[in-house]
Coordinates of C-alpha atoms in Angstrom, one line a residue:
M1 CA 53.5 146.9 218.2
D2 CA 52.4 150.2 220.0
S3 CA 48.8 150.9 220.5
P4 CA 47.3 153.9 218.7
I5 CA 47.0 155.8 222.0
R6 CA 50.7 155.2 222.9
E7 CA 51.7 156.4 219.5
L8 CA 49.7 159.6 219.9
L9 CA 51.1 160.3 223.3
R10 CA 54.6 160.3 222.0
S11 CA 53.7 163.5 220.1
S12 CA 54.7 166.3 222.4
D13 CA 52.4 168.8 220.7
F14 CA 49.4 166.5 221.0
L15 CA 50.3 165.8 224.6
R16 CA 50.4 169.5 225.5
L17 CA 47.0 170.2 223.8
W18 CA 45.4 167.1 225.3
L19 CA 46.6 167.8 228.9
V20 CA 45.9 171.5 228.8
G21 CA 42.4 170.8 227.5
A22 CA 41.8 168.2 230.2
F23 CA 42.8 170.5 233.1
A24 CA 41.1 173.6 231.7
N25 CA 37.8 171.8 231.0
A26 CA 37.9 170.3 234.5
M27 CA 38.1 173.8 236.0
R28 CA 35.2 175.0 233.8
W29 CA 32.9 172.3 235.2
L30 CA 34.2 172.9 238.7
E31 CA 33.2 176.5 238.4
M32 CA 29.8 175.6 236.9
L33 CA 28.8 173.5 239.8
A34 CA 30.3 175.8 242.5
S35 CA 28.4 178.7 241.0
G36 CA 25.2 176.7 241.0
L37 CA 25.6 175.7 244.6
F38 CA 26.4 179.3 245.6
A39 CA 23.3 180.5 243.8
W40 CA 21.1 177.9 245.5
E41 CA 22.6 178.8 248.9
V42 CA 22.0 182.5 248.4
T43 CA 18.5 182.4 246.9
G44 CA 17.0 178.9 247.3
S45 CA 15.6 179.3 243.8
A46 CA 16.0 176.7 241.0
L47 CA 15.4 179.5 238.4
A48 CA 18.3 181.6 239.9
V49 CA 20.6 178.5 239.7
T50 CA 19.7 177.9 236.1
I51 CA 20.3 181.5 235.2
V52 CA 23.7 181.6 236.7
V53 CA 24.7 178.3 235.0
A54 CA 23.2 179.4 231.7
V55 CA 25.2 182.6 231.6
R56 CA 28.4 180.5 231.5
Q57 CA 27.3 178.8 228.2
L58 CA 25.3 181.6 226.6
P59 CA 28.3 183.1 224.6
L60 CA 28.6 179.7 222.8
L61 CA 25.3 180.5 221.1
F62 CA 26.0 184.1 220.0
L63 CA 29.8 184.0 219.4
G64 CA 30.6 180.3 218.5
A65 CA 30.3 180.9 214.7
F66 CA 32.4 184.0 214.9
A67 CA 35.0 182.2 216.9
G68 CA 35.2 179.6 214.2
A69 CA 35.7 182.2 211.4
I70 CA 38.3 184.1 213.5
S71 CA 40.3 180.9 214.2
E72 CA 40.9 180.5 210.5
A73 CA 42.5 184.0 210.3
I74 CA 44.4 184.4 213.6
N75 CA 47.0 182.0 215.0
R76 CA 45.1 179.4 217.0
K77 CA 47.9 179.0 219.6
L78 CA 47.6 182.7 220.4
I79 CA 43.8 182.5 220.7
L80 CA 44.0 179.5 223.0
M81 CA 46.6 181.0 225.3
T82 CA 44.6 184.3 225.5
A83 CA 41.5 182.4 226.4
L84 CA 43.2 180.7 229.3
V85 CA 44.8 183.9 230.6
V86 CA 41.6 185.9 230.6
A87 CA 39.7 183.1 232.3
A88 CA 42.5 182.8 234.9
V89 CA 42.4 186.5 235.6
T90 CA 38.6 186.4 236.0
S91 CA 38.9 183.6 238.5
T92 CA 41.6 185.5 240.4
L93 CA 39.3 188.5 240.8
L94 CA 36.4 186.4 242.0
A95 CA 38.6 184.5 244.5
T96 CA 39.8 187.9 245.8
L97 CA 36.2 189.1 246.3
A98 CA 35.3 185.8 248.1
T99 CA 38.3 186.1 250.3
T100 CA 37.4 189.7 251.4
G101 CA 33.8 188.8 251.9
H102 CA 32.4 190.9 249.1
L103 CA 31.4 188.2 246.6
E104 CA 27.8 188.6 245.4
L105 CA 25.7 186.6 243.0
W106 CA 26.0 189.2 240.2
H107 CA 29.8 189.0 240.4
V108 CA 29.6 185.2 239.9
A109 CA 27.2 185.6 236.9
L110 CA 29.4 188.2 235.3
G111 CA 32.5 186.0 235.8
N112 CA 30.6 183.1 234.2
L113 CA 29.8 185.4 231.2
V114 CA 33.5 186.4 230.7
S115 CA 34.9 182.9 231.1
G116 CA 32.1 181.5 228.9
T117 CA 33.1 183.9 226.2
M118 CA 36.6 182.4 226.3
W119 CA 35.0 178.9 226.1
T120 CA 33.7 179.7 222.6
T121 CA 37.2 179.0 221.2
E122 CA 37.2 175.3 222.4
M123 CA 35.8 173.5 219.4
S124 CA 37.1 175.6 216.6
T125 CA 40.5 176.2 218.1
R126 CA 41.8 173.6 220.6
R127 CA 39.8 170.7 219.3
R128 CA 40.8 171.4 215.7
M129 CA 44.5 171.7 216.8
V130 CA 44.2 168.3 218.5
G131 CA 43.1 166.8 215.1
E132 CA 45.9 168.6 213.3
A133 CA 48.6 167.5 215.8
A134 CA 47.4 163.9 215.4
G135 CA 47.4 163.8 211.6
P136 CA 44.8 162.5 209.2
H137 CA 45.6 158.8 209.9
R138 CA 45.2 159.2 213.7
I139 CA 42.3 161.7 213.8
V140 CA 39.6 159.2 214.9
T141 CA 41.8 157.9 217.8
A142 CA 42.8 161.4 218.8
I143 CA 39.3 162.8 218.9
A144 CA 38.1 159.7 220.8
L145 CA 40.8 160.1 223.4
D146 CA 40.1 163.8 223.7
S147 CA 36.4 163.2 224.0
A148 CA 36.9 160.5 226.7
T149 CA 39.2 162.9 228.5
N150 CA 36.5 165.7 228.2
A151 CA 34.1 163.2 229.8
M152 CA 36.6 162.7 232.6
T153 CA 36.8 166.4 233.2
R154 CA 33.0 166.6 233.4
M155 CA 33.3 163.9 236.1
V156 CA 36.3 165.3 238.0
G157 CA 35.2 168.9 237.7
P158 CA 31.9 168.6 239.5
L159 CA 33.4 166.2 242.1
L160 CA 36.1 168.8 242.9
G161 CA 33.5 171.6 242.7
G162 CA 31.3 169.9 245.3
L163 CA 34.2 169.2 247.6
A164 CA 35.8 172.6 247.2
F165 CA 32.5 174.4 247.9
Q166 CA 31.8 172.3 251.0
W167 CA 35.3 172.5 252.5
L168 CA 36.9 175.6 251.0
G169 CA 34.0 177.8 249.9
M170 CA 34.1 180.0 246.8
K171 CA 37.5 181.4 247.5
G172 CA 39.1 178.0 247.4
A173 CA 37.2 177.0 244.3
Y174 CA 38.3 180.1 242.3
T175 CA 41.8 180.0 243.6
M176 CA 42.2 176.5 242.3
T177 CA 40.8 177.3 238.8
A178 CA 42.9 180.4 238.5
L179 CA 46.2 178.5 239.2
V180 CA 45.4 175.7 236.8
Q181 CA 44.4 178.0 234.0
F182 CA 47.6 180.1 234.4
A183 CA 49.6 176.9 234.3
G184 CA 47.9 175.8 231.1
A185 CA 48.7 179.0 229.3
F186 CA 52.4 178.7 230.4
A187 CA 52.5 175.1 229.2
L188 CA 51.3 176.1 225.7
A189 CA 54.1 178.5 225.3
G190 CA 56.4 175.7 224.0
L191 CA 53.8 174.3 221.6
V192 CA 55.0 174.2 218.0
H193 CA 52.0 175.1 215.8
S194 CA 52.1 175.9 212.1
Q195 CA 49.0 177.4 210.5
V196 CA 48.2 179.1 207.2
T197 CA 46.5 182.3 208.2
R198 CA 44.7 184.8 206.1
K199 CA 43.8 188.4 206.6
L200 CA 41.0 188.9 209.1
E201 CA 38.1 190.8 207.5
V202 CA 35.5 191.2 210.1
A203 CA 32.9 192.5 207.6
K204 CA 33.1 189.2 205.7
I205 CA 32.6 186.9 208.6
P206 CA 28.8 186.8 208.3
A207 CA 29.2 185.8 204.6
E208 CA 31.7 183.1 205.5
I209 CA 29.4 181.7 208.1
L210 CA 26.6 181.6 205.5
E211 CA 28.9 179.9 203.1
G212 CA 29.5 177.2 205.7
L213 CA 25.8 176.8 206.3
R214 CA 25.1 176.5 202.5
Y215 CA 27.8 173.8 202.3
A216 CA 26.4 171.9 205.3
W217 CA 22.9 172.0 203.7
T218 CA 24.1 169.8 200.9
K219 CA 25.4 167.2 203.3
P220 CA 22.8 165.2 205.2
I221 CA 25.4 163.8 207.6
L222 CA 26.5 167.4 208.6
L223 CA 22.9 168.5 209.0
L224 CA 22.4 165.5 211.3
V225 CA 25.3 166.6 213.4
F226 CA 24.0 170.2 213.7
A227 CA 20.4 169.2 214.3
I228 CA 21.0 166.6 217.0
T229 CA 23.7 168.7 218.6
V230 CA 21.0 171.4 219.1
V231 CA 18.4 169.0 220.3
T232 CA 20.7 167.2 222.8
N233 CA 22.1 170.4 224.2
L234 CA 18.7 172.1 224.4
F235 CA 16.6 169.3 225.8
A236 CA 19.1 166.9 227.5
F237 CA 22.2 168.6 228.8
C238 CA 19.9 171.2 230.4
Y239 CA 19.6 168.8 233.3
S240 CA 22.9 170.1 234.5
G241 CA 21.3 173.4 235.5
L242 CA 19.1 171.5 238.0
V243 CA 21.7 169.2 239.5
A244 CA 22.0 171.3 242.7
P245 CA 18.2 171.5 243.2
L246 CA 17.8 167.8 242.4
G247 CA 20.5 166.7 244.8
L248 CA 19.8 169.2 247.6
G249 CA 16.1 169.6 247.3
E250 CA 14.8 166.3 245.9
F251 CA 17.3 163.6 247.0
H252 CA 18.3 165.5 250.2
V253 CA 22.0 164.8 249.9
S254 CA 25.2 166.8 250.8
P255 CA 27.0 169.1 248.4
A256 CA 29.7 166.5 248.0
L257 CA 27.1 163.9 246.9
V258 CA 25.6 166.5 244.5
G259 CA 29.0 166.5 242.9
V260 CA 28.9 162.7 242.7
L261 CA 25.5 162.9 241.0
A262 CA 26.9 165.5 238.5
A263 CA 29.8 163.2 237.8
A264 CA 27.8 160.0 237.1
E265 CA 27.0 160.6 233.4
P266 CA 30.5 161.8 232.6
T267 CA 31.9 158.7 234.3
G268 CA 29.9 156.5 232.0
A269 CA 31.1 158.7 229.1
L270 CA 34.7 158.3 230.1
I271 CA 34.5 154.5 230.1
G272 CA 32.6 154.4 226.8
G273 CA 35.0 156.9 225.2
T274 CA 38.0 155.0 226.4
L275 CA 36.6 151.8 224.8
I276 CA 36.1 153.7 221.5
A277 CA 39.6 155.2 221.7
A278 CA 41.1 151.8 222.3
G279 CA 39.3 150.4 219.3
L280 CA 37.3 148.0 221.4
L281 CA 33.9 149.5 220.6
R282 CA 33.1 150.0 217.0
M283 CA 29.8 150.8 215.2
D284 CA 28.4 152.9 212.4
R285 CA 29.3 156.5 213.2
R286 CA 25.9 157.9 212.5
I287 CA 24.2 155.3 214.7
A288 CA 26.7 155.9 217.5
F289 CA 26.0 159.7 217.3
A290 CA 22.2 159.7 217.1
G291 CA 21.7 156.5 219.1
G292 CA 24.0 157.7 221.9
A293 CA 22.0 160.9 222.2
A294 CA 18.8 158.9 222.5
L295 CA 20.2 156.6 225.2
F296 CA 21.2 159.6 227.2
M297 CA 17.7 161.0 227.0
V298 CA 16.1 157.7 228.1
A299 CA 18.4 157.7 231.1
L300 CA 17.3 161.2 232.0
V301 CA 13.6 160.2 231.9
V302 CA 14.3 157.3 234.3
M303 CA 16.4 159.5 236.5
A304 CA 13.6 162.0 236.7
V305 CA 11.1 159.5 238.1
S306 CA 13.7 157.7 240.3
P307 CA 12.5 157.3 243.9
V308 CA 16.0 157.2 245.4
Y309 CA 19.3 158.9 244.8
W310 CA 21.3 155.7 244.1
L311 CA 19.1 154.6 241.2
A312 CA 19.3 158.1 239.7
L313 CA 23.1 157.8 240.0
L314 CA 23.1 154.4 238.2
V315 CA 20.9 155.4 235.3
L316 CA 22.9 158.6 234.7
F317 CA 26.1 156.5 234.6
I318 CA 24.5 154.3 232.0
G319 CA 23.4 157.3 230.0
G320 CA 27.0 158.4 229.9
F321 CA 27.7 155.6 227.5
G322 CA 25.3 157.3 225.2
T323 CA 27.0 160.7 225.5
A324 CA 30.3 158.9 224.7
G325 CA 29.1 157.9 221.3
F326 CA 27.4 161.3 220.8
G327 CA 30.5 163.3 221.8
N328 CA 33.0 161.3 219.9
M329 CA 31.1 161.2 216.6
Q330 CA 30.1 164.9 216.9
S331 CA 33.7 166.0 216.2
T332 CA 34.8 163.0 214.2
L333 CA 32.0 163.3 211.6
M334 CA 32.7 167.0 211.2
L335 CA 36.5 166.7 210.8
T336 CA 36.2 163.8 208.4
E337 CA 33.2 164.9 206.3
A338 CA 34.1 168.6 205.9
P339 CA 36.9 170.0 203.7
P340 CA 39.9 171.5 205.5
E341 CA 39.2 175.1 204.5
M342 CA 35.8 174.9 206.1
R343 CA 36.4 172.9 209.2
S344 CA 36.9 175.8 211.7
R345 CA 33.8 177.5 210.4
L346 CA 31.7 174.3 210.6
M347 CA 33.1 173.5 214.0
G348 CA 32.1 177.0 215.0
L349 CA 28.6 176.2 213.9
V350 CA 28.7 173.1 216.1
T351 CA 29.7 175.4 218.9
V352 CA 26.5 177.5 218.2
G353 CA 24.5 174.2 218.5
I354 CA 26.2 173.5 221.8
G355 CA 25.4 177.1 222.7
T356 CA 21.7 176.5 222.6
G357 CA 22.2 174.7 225.9
P358 CA 21.7 177.8 228.0
L359 CA 18.2 178.3 226.4
G360 CA 17.4 174.7 227.5
I361 CA 18.7 175.5 231.0
L362 CA 16.5 178.6 231.3
A363 CA 13.5 176.6 230.0
V364 CA 14.0 173.8 232.4
G365 CA 14.4 176.4 235.2
L366 CA 11.1 178.0 234.3
L367 CA 9.4 174.6 234.1
A368 CA 10.8 173.7 237.5
E369 CA 8.8 176.5 239.1
P370 CA 5.4 174.8 238.4
L371 CA 6.5 171.2 237.8
G372 CA 9.5 170.9 240.2
P373 CA 13.0 169.8 239.1
R374 CA 11.9 166.2 238.4
G375 CA 9.0 167.2 236.2
A376 CA 11.0 169.7 234.3
V377 CA 13.7 167.2 233.4
L378 CA 11.1 164.6 232.5
V379 CA 9.3 167.0 230.1
M380 CA 12.5 168.2 228.4
A381 CA 14.1 164.8 228.0
A382 CA 10.9 163.2 226.6
A383 CA 10.6 166.0 224.0
G384 CA 14.2 165.7 223.0
L385 CA 13.8 161.9 222.5
V386 CA 10.9 162.4 220.1
L387 CA 12.8 165.1 218.2
T388 CA 16.0 162.9 217.9
A389 CA 14.0 160.0 216.5
G390 CA 12.2 162.2 214.0
L391 CA 15.4 164.0 212.8
S392 CA 17.3 160.7 212.5
W393 CA 14.6 159.3 210.3
A394 CA 14.2 162.4 208.2
L395 CA 17.9 163.0 207.5
R396 CA 18.7 159.3 207.0
A397 CA 16.0 159.2 204.3
R398 CA 17.1 162.4 202.5
P399 CA 19.4 161.7 199.5
P400 CA 22.7 163.7 199.4
A401 CA 22.5 166.8 197.2
A402 CA 26.3 166.6 196.4
P403 CA 28.9 163.9 196.5
S404 CA 30.7 163.2 199.7
V405 CA 34.1 164.9 200.3

């Protein structure tokens, strides 16, 4: 009897969406680290690094909900291909500027903003298409596999980013990302995707977003997903903005080892996600989601006080098992608890929650000025841990206002 994963991989449409997502996301994380290293090299300021990194994620906050509403009206395959092409063109322009010696920090920040805008389509478009291609009976396995792969991209991307920056410079990093993203758009051309679309009425988008919010308010489990998504991205994942200052300034390692540090948590997430996808690790979805977020924050607290690089690497790896549970259940709970006609909108709202990450990155950057990178991560992670515990208790105790769908 075939395993669930082998069964999924025999679907050509799922395979295309899965592989394109894997390569495109790896390139996003490559650019994130390379841009942070470039900002540190040019300015020596932790705040400047966090600003450049935050700009990449800021569109998720402001445009994520709109992307969710739009993906219900416009063909999702077209949206996904357009996002890849625009990001590839942006990387090509930045590679050209780097090759000619004219690349400046504001060019990198602007490129991050444009590519980040394209990133807003990830949850409500590609991730939803992954679930649709898998079918209702395989959705948990599909999302687990996609989440594990996303963790792998967050591992491979920074590793490649550190190596590319050290050996090839910014021109090599951006040339690589441009080629991969162009290839991804080409690969999607053969995707067979059927979708019931409706007329796009821009004026009604805010009302549709509010309708999604009103529905979510009646479902404690959906509120838990939104609330802890915000807390985790605001107070925990913000550490990514200080990876370069932590590695170069605190642990005094090379850019390549900074990439290894950035890859530690995603490596743990990859292993944990693979165990979930294979059905070897099972637990209550709510506990896996909230408890995973809490484990990640505990790991950040220990990392912040670690006296040596290798201990920091180890605890971030362990924290990755927490983000595996968090990341898997974030999409799974939304796609299984929400009705089909609202899923893109609600996934768009999850994107908004993810989009609060840049605010956390800016906050941790500001805290790093008086407290140093270690102190900033410690304060943010401890605050996030307290909030996660409080929200889990409050929303668990709250009785549902409407029957589950």
